Amino acid sequence: MTLALLSLITLVACGDKDDDTGDTGGPGDGGAADGGASDGGTSDGGTTGDGGTTGDGGTTGDGGTTGDGGTTGDGGGTTPVGLEIAGTWVDSWGGSHTITDELWDQGYASFHITQFDNDAMYVIAQNDAANKWNPDQWSRFDWTWDGTGGLWYCQSAYAAASEADALATPAADPADPATGGCGGFSWTGMSPK
């Protein structure tokens, strides 16, 4: 009887509240849908050290597993959402560039960003109505990083008739940005300001 009672206590103390869903509260689970915290707290609502008492026939357990918050799609995470090259830069000609998720400002010209893709490394933007060249047209900016971590950009479209036309513009060739690949010219180097 004592052995059966201890087995029952162990099962109850170590059981998972989500057994009927198949959720075991493993590392990285951390999803809010199962009661866990998405910021690295304990998942499945367990509390460290509440699994039993050593010496009373129970087992010492942790009652839950600490999650790491996971990645986007399973409870949140720290995947960057903004434009990777946002910041203030100086180009190889001495020009200043202030780039945000919404605007690429070169001082003498501004471009209103409508979309970007950090993986494909491009920005699509509408030229500002006050720009001296190609006002209200559309631009495509491609960027790449060289082997030393240097940033390079190429404005591969600067007078596209529409956003779709700018997007359809073939990407510049990033093979050797210092010597070519940008419409017959080199790309423009950028350094943090």
mmCIF file with all atom_site columns, C-alpha atoms in Angstrom:
data_model
loop_
_atom_site.group_PDB
_atom_site.id
_atom_site.type_symbol
_atom_site.label_atom_id
_atom_site.label_alt_id
_atom_site.label_comp_id
_atom_site.label_asym_id
_atom_site.label_entity_id
_atom_site.label_seq_id
_atom_site.pdbx_PDB_ins_code
_atom_site.Cartn_x
_atom_site.Cartn_y
_atom_site.Cartn_z
_atom_site.occupancy
_atom_site.B_iso_or_equiv
_atom_site.pdbx_formal_charge
_atom_site.auth_seq_id
_atom_site.auth_comp_id
_atom_site.auth_asym_id
_atom_site.auth_atom_id
_atom_site.pdbx_PDB_model_num
ATOM 1   C CA . MET A 1 1   ? 0.000  0.000  0.000   1.00 0.00 ? 1   MET A CA 1
ATOM 2   C CA . THR A 1 2   ? 2.789  2.456  0.909   1.00 0.00 ? 2   THR A CA 1
ATOM 3   C CA . LEU A 1 3   ? 4.588  1.722  -2.357  1.00 0.00 ? 3   LEU A CA 1
ATOM 4   C CA . ALA A 1 4   ? 1.362  2.266  -4.356  1.00 0.00 ? 4   ALA A CA 1
ATOM 5   C CA . LEU A 1 5   ? 0.688  5.551  -2.533  1.00 0.00 ? 5   LEU A CA 1
ATOM 6   C CA . LEU A 1 6   ? 4.262  6.793  -3.181  1.00 0.00 ? 6   LEU A CA 1
ATOM 7   C CA . SER A 1 7   ? 3.931  5.893  -6.870  1.00 0.00 ? 7   SER A CA 1
ATOM 8   C CA . LEU A 1 8   ? 0.675  7.825  -7.081  1.00 0.00 ? 8   LEU A CA 1
ATOM 9   C CA . ILE A 1 9   ? 2.207  10.869 -5.340  1.00 0.00 ? 9   ILE A CA 1
ATOM 10  C CA . THR A 1 10  ? 5.188  10.745 -7.704  1.00 0.00 ? 10  THR A CA 1
ATOM 11  C CA . LEU A 1 11  ? 2.909  10.605 -10.772 1.00 0.00 ? 11  LEU A CA 1
ATOM 12  C CA . VAL A 1 12  ? 0.790  13.502 -9.555  1.00 0.00 ? 12  VAL A CA 1
ATOM 13  C CA . ALA A 1 13  ? 3.793  15.634 -8.528  1.00 0.00 ? 13  ALA A CA 1
ATOM 14  C CA . CYS A 1 14  ? 5.672  15.034 -11.792 1.00 0.00 ? 14  CYS A CA 1
ATOM 15  C CA . GLY A 1 15  ? 2.675  15.079 -14.133 1.00 0.00 ? 15  GLY A CA 1
ATOM 16  C CA . ASP A 1 16  ? 2.214  17.783 -16.771 1.00 0.00 ? 16  ASP A CA 1
ATOM 17  C CA . LYS A 1 17  ? -0.994 19.788 -16.754 1.00 0.00 ? 17  LYS A CA 1
ATOM 18  C CA . ASP A 1 18  ? -1.032 19.654 -20.569 1.00 0.00 ? 18  ASP A CA 1
ATOM 19  C CA . ASP A 1 19  ? -0.681 15.872 -20.930 1.00 0.00 ? 19  ASP A CA 1
ATOM 20  C CA . ASP A 1 20  ? -3.924 15.738 -22.926 1.00 0.00 ? 20  ASP A CA 1
ATOM 21  C CA . THR A 1 21  ? -2.495 18.127 -25.540 1.00 0.00 ? 21  THR A CA 1
ATOM 22  C CA . GLY A 1 22  ? 0.830  16.396 -25.951 1.00 0.00 ? 22  GLY A CA 1
ATOM 23  C CA . ASP A 1 23  ? 2.666  19.536 -24.775 1.00 0.00 ? 23  ASP A CA 1
ATOM 24  C CA . THR A 1 24  ? 5.613  18.534 -22.637 1.00 0.00 ? 24  THR A CA 1
ATOM 25  C CA . GLY A 1 25  ? 6.854  22.018 -21.882 1.00 0.00 ? 25  GLY A CA 1
ATOM 26  C CA . GLY A 1 26  ? 10.297 21.289 -23.347 1.00 0.00 ? 26  GLY A CA 1
ATOM 27  C CA . PRO A 1 27  ? 13.084 23.813 -23.774 1.00 0.00 ? 27  PRO A CA 1
ATOM 28  C CA . GLY A 1 28  ? 12.203 26.752 -25.995 1.00 0.00 ? 28  GLY A CA 1
ATOM 29  C CA . ASP A 1 29  ? 8.479  25.992 -25.805 1.00 0.00 ? 29  ASP A CA 1
ATOM 30  C CA . GLY A 1 30  ? 7.719  29.125 -23.824 1.00 0.00 ? 30  GLY A CA 1
ATOM 31  C CA . GLY A 1 31  ? 4.590  29.804 -25.826 1.00 0.00 ? 31  GLY A CA 1
ATOM 32  C CA . ALA A 1 32  ? 1.859  31.881 -24.252 1.00 0.00 ? 32  ALA A CA 1
ATOM 33  C CA . ALA A 1 33  ? -0.759 29.491 -25.654 1.00 0.00 ? 33  ALA A CA 1
ATOM 34  C CA . ASP A 1 34  ? 0.224  26.835 -23.131 1.00 0.00 ? 34  ASP A CA 1
ATOM 35  C CA . GLY A 1 35  ? 0.559  29.137 -20.146 1.00 0.00 ? 35  GLY A CA 1
ATOM 36  C CA . GLY A 1 36  ? 4.331  29.567 -20.432 1.00 0.00 ? 36  GLY A CA 1
ATOM 37  C CA . ALA A 1 37  ? 6.112  32.855 -20.638 1.00 0.00 ? 37  ALA A CA 1
ATOM 38  C CA . SER A 1 38  ? 7.502  33.911 -24.000 1.00 0.00 ? 38  SER A CA 1
ATOM 39  C CA . ASP A 1 39  ? 10.288 35.915 -22.402 1.00 0.00 ? 39  ASP A CA 1
ATOM 40  C CA . GLY A 1 40  ? 12.371 33.047 -21.082 1.00 0.00 ? 40  GLY A CA 1
ATOM 41  C CA . GLY A 1 41  ? 10.315 32.312 -17.969 1.00 0.00 ? 41  GLY A CA 1
ATOM 42  C CA . THR A 1 42  ? 9.258  28.826 -16.939 1.00 0.00 ? 42  THR A CA 1
ATOM 43  C CA . SER A 1 43  ? 7.034  27.115 -19.429 1.00 0.00 ? 43  SER A CA 1
ATOM 44  C CA . ASP A 1 44  ? 3.794  25.292 -18.658 1.00 0.00 ? 44  ASP A CA 1
ATOM 45  C CA . GLY A 1 45  ? 3.392  27.193 -15.393 1.00 0.00 ? 45  GLY A CA 1
ATOM 46  C CA . GLY A 1 46  ? 5.836  24.969 -13.455 1.00 0.00 ? 46  GLY A CA 1
ATOM 47  C CA . THR A 1 47  ? 7.779  26.313 -10.500 1.00 0.00 ? 47  THR A CA 1
ATOM 48  C CA . THR A 1 48  ? 11.386 25.341 -9.904  1.00 0.00 ? 48  THR A CA 1
ATOM 49  C CA . GLY A 1 49  ? 11.797 22.967 -6.983  1.00 0.00 ? 49  GLY A CA 1
ATOM 50  C CA . ASP A 1 50  ? 8.130  22.080 -6.423  1.00 0.00 ? 50  ASP A CA 1
ATOM 51  C CA . GLY A 1 51  ? 8.338  18.474 -7.628  1.00 0.00 ? 51  GLY A CA 1
ATOM 52  C CA . GLY A 1 52  ? 8.539  16.873 -4.200  1.00 0.00 ? 52  GLY A CA 1
ATOM 53  C CA . THR A 1 53  ? 10.628 16.672 -1.050  1.00 0.00 ? 53  THR A CA 1
ATOM 54  C CA . THR A 1 54  ? 13.857 14.715 -0.795  1.00 0.00 ? 54  THR A CA 1
ATOM 55  C CA . GLY A 1 55  ? 13.724 12.045 1.907   1.00 0.00 ? 55  GLY A CA 1
ATOM 56  C CA . ASP A 1 56  ? 9.935  11.608 2.051   1.00 0.00 ? 56  ASP A CA 1
ATOM 57  C CA . GLY A 1 57  ? 9.768  9.009  -0.705  1.00 0.00 ? 57  GLY A CA 1
ATOM 58  C CA . GLY A 1 58  ? 9.044  11.563 -3.399  1.00 0.00 ? 58  GLY A CA 1
ATOM 59  C CA . THR A 1 59  ? 11.438 12.681 -6.063  1.00 0.00 ? 59  THR A CA 1
ATOM 60  C CA . THR A 1 60  ? 13.120 16.039 -6.341  1.00 0.00 ? 60  THR A CA 1
ATOM 61  C CA . GLY A 1 61  ? 12.021 17.655 -9.574  1.00 0.00 ? 61  GLY A CA 1
ATOM 62  C CA . ASP A 1 62  ? 11.905 21.016 -11.198 1.00 0.00 ? 62  ASP A CA 1
ATOM 63  C CA . GLY A 1 63  ? 8.235  20.990 -12.118 1.00 0.00 ? 63  GLY A CA 1
ATOM 64  C CA . GLY A 1 64  ? 8.875  22.738 -15.406 1.00 0.00 ? 64  GLY A CA 1
ATOM 65  C CA . THR A 1 65  ? 11.579 23.557 -17.865 1.00 0.00 ? 65  THR A CA 1
ATOM 66  C CA . THR A 1 66  ? 13.003 27.001 -18.341 1.00 0.00 ? 66  THR A CA 1
ATOM 67  C CA . GLY A 1 67  ? 12.340 28.169 -21.891 1.00 0.00 ? 67  GLY A CA 1
ATOM 68  C CA . ASP A 1 68  ? 14.450 30.524 -23.950 1.00 0.00 ? 68  ASP A CA 1
ATOM 69  C CA . GLY A 1 69  ? 11.608 32.444 -25.531 1.00 0.00 ? 69  GLY A CA 1
ATOM 70  C CA . GLY A 1 70  ? 12.008 30.690 -28.858 1.00 0.00 ? 70  GLY A CA 1
ATOM 71  C CA . THR A 1 71  ? 11.877 32.416 -32.211 1.00 0.00 ? 71  THR A CA 1
ATOM 72  C CA . THR A 1 72  ? 9.108  34.173 -34.052 1.00 0.00 ? 72  THR A CA 1
ATOM 73  C CA . GLY A 1 73  ? 6.215  31.789 -34.514 1.00 0.00 ? 73  GLY A CA 1
ATOM 74  C CA . ASP A 1 74  ? 6.527  29.849 -31.274 1.00 0.00 ? 74  ASP A CA 1
ATOM 75  C CA . GLY A 1 75  ? 6.003  32.408 -28.561 1.00 0.00 ? 75  GLY A CA 1
ATOM 76  C CA . GLY A 1 76  ? 7.947  35.450 -29.609 1.00 0.00 ? 76  GLY A CA 1
ATOM 77  C CA . GLY A 1 77  ? 11.640 36.062 -29.625 1.00 0.00 ? 77  GLY A CA 1
ATOM 78  C CA . THR A 1 78  ? 14.220 38.565 -30.656 1.00 0.00 ? 78  THR A CA 1
ATOM 79  C CA . THR A 1 79  ? 14.195 38.325 -34.443 1.00 0.00 ? 79  THR A CA 1
ATOM 80  C CA . PRO A 1 80  ? 14.795 41.844 -35.769 1.00 0.00 ? 80  PRO A CA 1
ATOM 81  C CA . VAL A 1 81  ? 11.849 43.298 -37.612 1.00 0.00 ? 81  VAL A CA 1
ATOM 82  C CA . GLY A 1 82  ? 13.239 46.641 -38.813 1.00 0.00 ? 82  GLY A CA 1
ATOM 83  C CA . LEU A 1 83  ? 15.434 47.532 -41.751 1.00 0.00 ? 83  LEU A CA 1
ATOM 84  C CA . GLU A 1 84  ? 18.879 46.018 -41.186 1.00 0.00 ? 84  GLU A CA 1
ATOM 85  C CA . ILE A 1 85  ? 20.780 49.041 -42.530 1.00 0.00 ? 85  ILE A CA 1
ATOM 86  C CA . ALA A 1 86  ? 18.836 51.686 -40.617 1.00 0.00 ? 86  ALA A CA 1
ATOM 87  C CA . GLY A 1 87  ? 21.151 54.316 -39.181 1.00 0.00 ? 87  GLY A CA 1
ATOM 88  C CA . THR A 1 88  ? 23.261 57.293 -40.157 1.00 0.00 ? 88  THR A CA 1
ATOM 89  C CA . TRP A 1 89  ? 25.973 56.677 -42.741 1.00 0.00 ? 89  TRP A CA 1
ATOM 90  C CA . VAL A 1 90  ? 28.591 58.575 -44.743 1.00 0.00 ? 90  VAL A CA 1
ATOM 91  C CA . ASP A 1 91  ? 29.189 57.372 -48.298 1.00 0.00 ? 91  ASP A CA 1
ATOM 92  C CA . SER A 1 92  ? 32.518 57.162 -50.117 1.00 0.00 ? 92  SER A CA 1
ATOM 93  C CA . TRP A 1 93  ? 31.831 60.579 -51.717 1.00 0.00 ? 93  TRP A CA 1
ATOM 94  C CA . GLY A 1 94  ? 31.290 62.306 -48.357 1.00 0.00 ? 94  GLY A CA 1
ATOM 95  C CA . GLY A 1 95  ? 27.487 62.353 -48.622 1.00 0.00 ? 95  GLY A CA 1
ATOM 96  C CA . SER A 1 96  ? 25.310 61.768 -45.571 1.00 0.00 ? 96  SER A CA 1
ATOM 97  C CA . HIS A 1 97  ? 22.555 59.108 -45.512 1.00 0.00 ? 97  HIS A CA 1
ATOM 98  C CA . THR A 1 98  ? 19.973 58.805 -42.754 1.00 0.00 ? 98  THR A CA 1
ATOM 99  C CA . ILE A 1 99  ? 18.016 55.583 -43.198 1.00 0.00 ? 99  ILE A CA 1
ATOM 100 C CA . THR A 1 100 ? 14.938 54.530 -41.217 1.00 0.00 ? 100 THR A CA 1
ATOM 101 C CA . ASP A 1 101 ? 12.241 51.939 -41.891 1.00 0.00 ? 101 ASP A CA 1
ATOM 102 C CA . GLU A 1 102 ? 10.236 54.683 -43.640 1.00 0.00 ? 102 GLU A CA 1
ATOM 103 C CA . LEU A 1 103 ? 12.766 57.058 -45.250 1.00 0.00 ? 103 LEU A CA 1
ATOM 104 C CA . TRP A 1 104 ? 16.153 57.099 -46.975 1.00 0.00 ? 104 TRP A CA 1
ATOM 105 C CA . ASP A 1 105 ? 17.350 60.715 -46.735 1.00 0.00 ? 105 ASP A CA 1
ATOM 106 C CA . GLN A 1 106 ? 20.480 61.751 -48.643 1.00 0.00 ? 106 GLN A CA 1
ATOM 107 C CA . GLY A 1 107 ? 20.222 65.436 -47.766 1.00 0.00 ? 107 GLY A CA 1
ATOM 108 C CA . TYR A 1 108 ? 19.682 66.566 -51.372 1.00 0.00 ? 108 TYR A CA 1
ATOM 109 C CA . ALA A 1 109 ? 17.081 63.842 -52.096 1.00 0.00 ? 109 ALA A CA 1
ATOM 110 C CA . SER A 1 110 ? 14.627 61.758 -50.071 1.00 0.00 ? 110 SER A CA 1
ATOM 111 C CA . PHE A 1 111 ? 13.020 58.401 -50.794 1.00 0.00 ? 111 PHE A CA 1
ATOM 112 C CA . HIS A 1 112 ? 9.904  57.130 -49.000 1.00 0.00 ? 112 HIS A CA 1
ATOM 113 C CA . ILE A 1 113 ? 10.388 53.433 -48.261 1.00 0.00 ? 113 ILE A CA 1
ATOM 114 C CA . THR A 1 114 ? 7.336  51.292 -48.980 1.00 0.00 ? 114 THR A CA 1
ATOM 115 C CA . GLN A 1 115 ? 8.945  47.877 -48.602 1.00 0.00 ? 115 GLN A CA 1
ATOM 116 C CA . PHE A 1 116 ? 12.245 46.189 -47.842 1.00 0.00 ? 116 PHE A CA 1
ATOM 117 C CA . ASP A 1 117 ? 13.641 42.698 -47.541 1.00 0.00 ? 117 ASP A CA 1
ATOM 118 C CA . ASN A 1 118 ? 16.609 42.140 -45.221 1.00 0.00 ? 118 ASN A CA 1
ATOM 119 C CA . ASP A 1 119 ? 17.240 38.639 -46.580 1.00 0.00 ? 119 ASP A CA 1
ATOM 120 C CA . ALA A 1 120 ? 17.230 39.695 -50.252 1.00 0.00 ? 120 ALA A CA 1
ATOM 121 C CA . MET A 1 121 ? 18.921 43.002 -49.243 1.00 0.00 ? 121 MET A CA 1
ATOM 122 C CA . TYR A 1 122 ? 16.801 45.564 -51.079 1.00 0.00 ? 122 TYR A CA 1
ATOM 123 C CA . VAL A 1 123 ? 14.639 48.621 -50.428 1.00 0.00 ? 123 VAL A CA 1
ATOM 124 C CA . ILE A 1 124 ? 11.800 49.876 -52.653 1.00 0.00 ? 124 ILE A CA 1
ATOM 125 C CA . ALA A 1 125 ? 10.984 53.562 -52.241 1.00 0.00 ? 125 ALA A CA 1
ATOM 126 C CA . GLN A 1 126 ? 9.080  56.373 -53.917 1.00 0.00 ? 126 GLN A CA 1
ATOM 127 C CA . ASN A 1 127 ? 11.198 59.392 -54.791 1.00 0.00 ? 127 ASN A CA 1
ATOM 128 C CA . ASP A 1 128 ? 10.064 62.483 -52.908 1.00 0.00 ? 128 ASP A CA 1
ATOM 129 C CA . ALA A 1 129 ? 7.987  65.011 -54.879 1.00 0.00 ? 129 ALA A CA 1
ATOM 130 C CA . ALA A 1 130 ? 10.576 67.709 -54.038 1.00 0.00 ? 130 ALA A CA 1
ATOM 131 C CA . ASN A 1 131 ? 13.548 65.722 -55.428 1.00 0.00 ? 131 ASN A CA 1
ATOM 132 C CA . LYS A 1 132 ? 15.367 67.583 -58.223 1.00 0.00 ? 132 LYS A CA 1
ATOM 133 C CA . TRP A 1 133 ? 15.732 64.396 -60.298 1.00 0.00 ? 133 TRP A CA 1
ATOM 134 C CA . ASN A 1 134 ? 12.898 61.950 -61.019 1.00 0.00 ? 134 ASN A CA 1
ATOM 135 C CA . PRO A 1 135 ? 10.342 63.299 -58.511 1.00 0.00 ? 135 PRO A CA 1
ATOM 136 C CA . ASP A 1 136 ? 7.504  60.918 -57.647 1.00 0.00 ? 136 ASP A CA 1
ATOM 137 C CA . GLN A 1 137 ? 9.182  58.076 -59.566 1.00 0.00 ? 137 GLN A CA 1
ATOM 138 C CA . TRP A 1 138 ? 10.287 54.839 -57.869 1.00 0.00 ? 138 TRP A CA 1
ATOM 139 C CA . SER A 1 139 ? 13.691 53.552 -56.791 1.00 0.00 ? 139 SER A CA 1
ATOM 140 C CA . ARG A 1 140 ? 15.241 50.255 -55.861 1.00 0.00 ? 140 ARG A CA 1
ATOM 141 C CA . PHE A 1 141 ? 18.267 50.225 -53.552 1.00 0.00 ? 141 PHE A CA 1
ATOM 142 C CA . ASP A 1 142 ? 20.280 47.008 -53.231 1.00 0.00 ? 142 ASP A CA 1
ATOM 143 C CA . TRP A 1 143 ? 22.869 46.582 -50.512 1.00 0.00 ? 143 TRP A CA 1
ATOM 144 C CA . THR A 1 144 ? 25.574 44.089 -49.659 1.00 0.00 ? 144 THR A CA 1
ATOM 145 C CA . TRP A 1 145 ? 28.342 43.564 -47.123 1.00 0.00 ? 145 TRP A CA 1
ATOM 146 C CA . ASP A 1 146 ? 31.901 42.939 -48.246 1.00 0.00 ? 146 ASP A CA 1
ATOM 147 C CA . GLY A 1 147 ? 34.320 40.450 -46.670 1.00 0.00 ? 147 GLY A CA 1
ATOM 148 C CA . THR A 1 148 ? 35.455 43.005 -44.083 1.00 0.00 ? 148 THR A CA 1
ATOM 149 C CA . GLY A 1 149 ? 31.923 43.939 -42.975 1.00 0.00 ? 149 GLY A CA 1
ATOM 150 C CA . GLY A 1 150 ? 31.772 47.092 -45.095 1.00 0.00 ? 150 GLY A CA 1
ATOM 151 C CA . LEU A 1 151 ? 28.355 48.208 -46.368 1.00 0.00 ? 151 LEU A CA 1
ATOM 152 C CA . TRP A 1 152 ? 27.825 48.966 -50.065 1.00 0.00 ? 152 TRP A CA 1
ATOM 153 C CA . TYR A 1 153 ? 24.664 50.137 -51.846 1.00 0.00 ? 153 TYR A CA 1
ATOM 154 C CA . CYS A 1 154 ? 23.531 50.454 -55.447 1.00 0.00 ? 154 CYS A CA 1
ATOM 155 C CA . GLN A 1 155 ? 20.506 52.444 -56.585 1.00 0.00 ? 155 GLN A CA 1
ATOM 156 C CA . SER A 1 156 ? 19.632 49.917 -59.295 1.00 0.00 ? 156 SER A CA 1
ATOM 157 C CA . ALA A 1 157 ? 16.393 51.720 -60.247 1.00 0.00 ? 157 ALA A CA 1
ATOM 158 C CA . TYR A 1 158 ? 15.937 55.476 -59.880 1.00 0.00 ? 158 TYR A CA 1
ATOM 159 C CA . ALA A 1 159 ? 13.142 56.374 -62.326 1.00 0.00 ? 159 ALA A CA 1
ATOM 160 C CA . ALA A 1 160 ? 10.788 53.384 -62.358 1.00 0.00 ? 160 ALA A CA 1
ATOM 161 C CA . ALA A 1 161 ? 7.200  54.264 -63.285 1.00 0.00 ? 161 ALA A CA 1
ATOM 162 C CA . SER A 1 162 ? 5.665  52.239 -60.445 1.00 0.00 ? 162 SER A CA 1
ATOM 163 C CA . GLU A 1 163 ? 6.455  50.369 -57.262 1.00 0.00 ? 163 GLU A CA 1
ATOM 164 C CA . ALA A 1 164 ? 5.975  47.088 -59.148 1.00 0.00 ? 164 ALA A CA 1
ATOM 165 C CA . ASP A 1 165 ? 8.450  48.202 -61.838 1.00 0.00 ? 165 ASP A CA 1
ATOM 166 C CA . ALA A 1 166 ? 11.040 49.098 -59.195 1.00 0.00 ? 166 ALA A CA 1
ATOM 167 C CA . LEU A 1 167 ? 10.545 45.715 -57.518 1.00 0.00 ? 167 LEU A CA 1
ATOM 168 C CA . ALA A 1 168 ? 10.891 43.932 -60.885 1.00 0.00 ? 168 ALA A CA 1
ATOM 169 C CA . THR A 1 169 ? 14.229 45.628 -61.566 1.00 0.00 ? 169 THR A CA 1
ATOM 170 C CA . PRO A 1 170 ? 16.982 42.993 -61.485 1.00 0.00 ? 170 PRO A CA 1
ATOM 171 C CA . ALA A 1 171 ? 19.168 43.181 -58.402 1.00 0.00 ? 171 ALA A CA 1
ATOM 172 C CA . ALA A 1 172 ? 22.645 44.627 -58.772 1.00 0.00 ? 172 ALA A CA 1
ATOM 173 C CA . ASP A 1 173 ? 25.539 42.138 -58.887 1.00 0.00 ? 173 ASP A CA 1
ATOM 174 C CA . PRO A 1 174 ? 27.218 42.033 -55.443 1.00 0.00 ? 174 PRO A CA 1
ATOM 175 C CA . ALA A 1 175 ? 30.211 39.891 -56.525 1.00 0.00 ? 175 ALA A CA 1
ATOM 176 C CA . ASP A 1 176 ? 32.739 42.757 -56.343 1.00 0.00 ? 176 ASP A CA 1
ATOM 177 C CA . PRO A 1 177 ? 31.005 45.975 -55.284 1.00 0.00 ? 177 PRO A CA 1
ATOM 178 C CA . ALA A 1 178 ? 34.244 47.982 -55.183 1.00 0.00 ? 178 ALA A CA 1
ATOM 179 C CA . THR A 1 179 ? 34.819 47.570 -58.920 1.00 0.00 ? 179 THR A CA 1
ATOM 180 C CA . GLY A 1 180 ? 31.430 47.024 -60.590 1.00 0.00 ? 180 GLY A CA 1
ATOM 181 C CA . GLY A 1 181 ? 28.028 45.378 -60.662 1.00 0.00 ? 181 GLY A CA 1
ATOM 182 C CA . CYS A 1 182 ? 25.922 48.535 -60.358 1.00 0.00 ? 182 CYS A CA 1
ATOM 183 C CA . GLY A 1 183 ? 24.788 49.448 -63.867 1.00 0.00 ? 183 GLY A CA 1
ATOM 184 C CA . GLY A 1 184 ? 28.355 49.427 -65.189 1.00 0.00 ? 184 GLY A CA 1
ATOM 185 C CA . PHE A 1 185 ? 29.752 51.272 -62.157 1.00 0.00 ? 185 PHE A CA 1
ATOM 186 C CA . SER A 1 186 ? 31.023 50.320 -58.720 1.00 0.00 ? 186 SER A CA 1
ATOM 187 C CA . TRP A 1 187 ? 28.643 50.319 -55.772 1.00 0.00 ? 187 TRP A CA 1
ATOM 188 C CA . THR A 1 188 ? 28.829 53.180 -53.246 1.00 0.00 ? 188 THR A CA 1
ATOM 189 C CA . GLY A 1 189 ? 30.636 52.328 -50.011 1.00 0.00 ? 189 GLY A CA 1
ATOM 190 C CA . MET A 1 190 ? 29.114 53.402 -46.688 1.00 0.00 ? 190 MET A CA 1
ATOM 191 C CA . SER A 1 191 ? 30.605 53.867 -43.214 1.00 0.00 ? 191 SER A CA 1
ATOM 192 C CA . PRO A 1 192 ? 28.731 54.506 -39.954 1.00 0.00 ? 192 PRO A CA 1
ATOM 193 C CA . LYS A 1 193 ? 28.592 58.205 -39.110 1.00 0.00 ? 193 LYS A CA 1
#
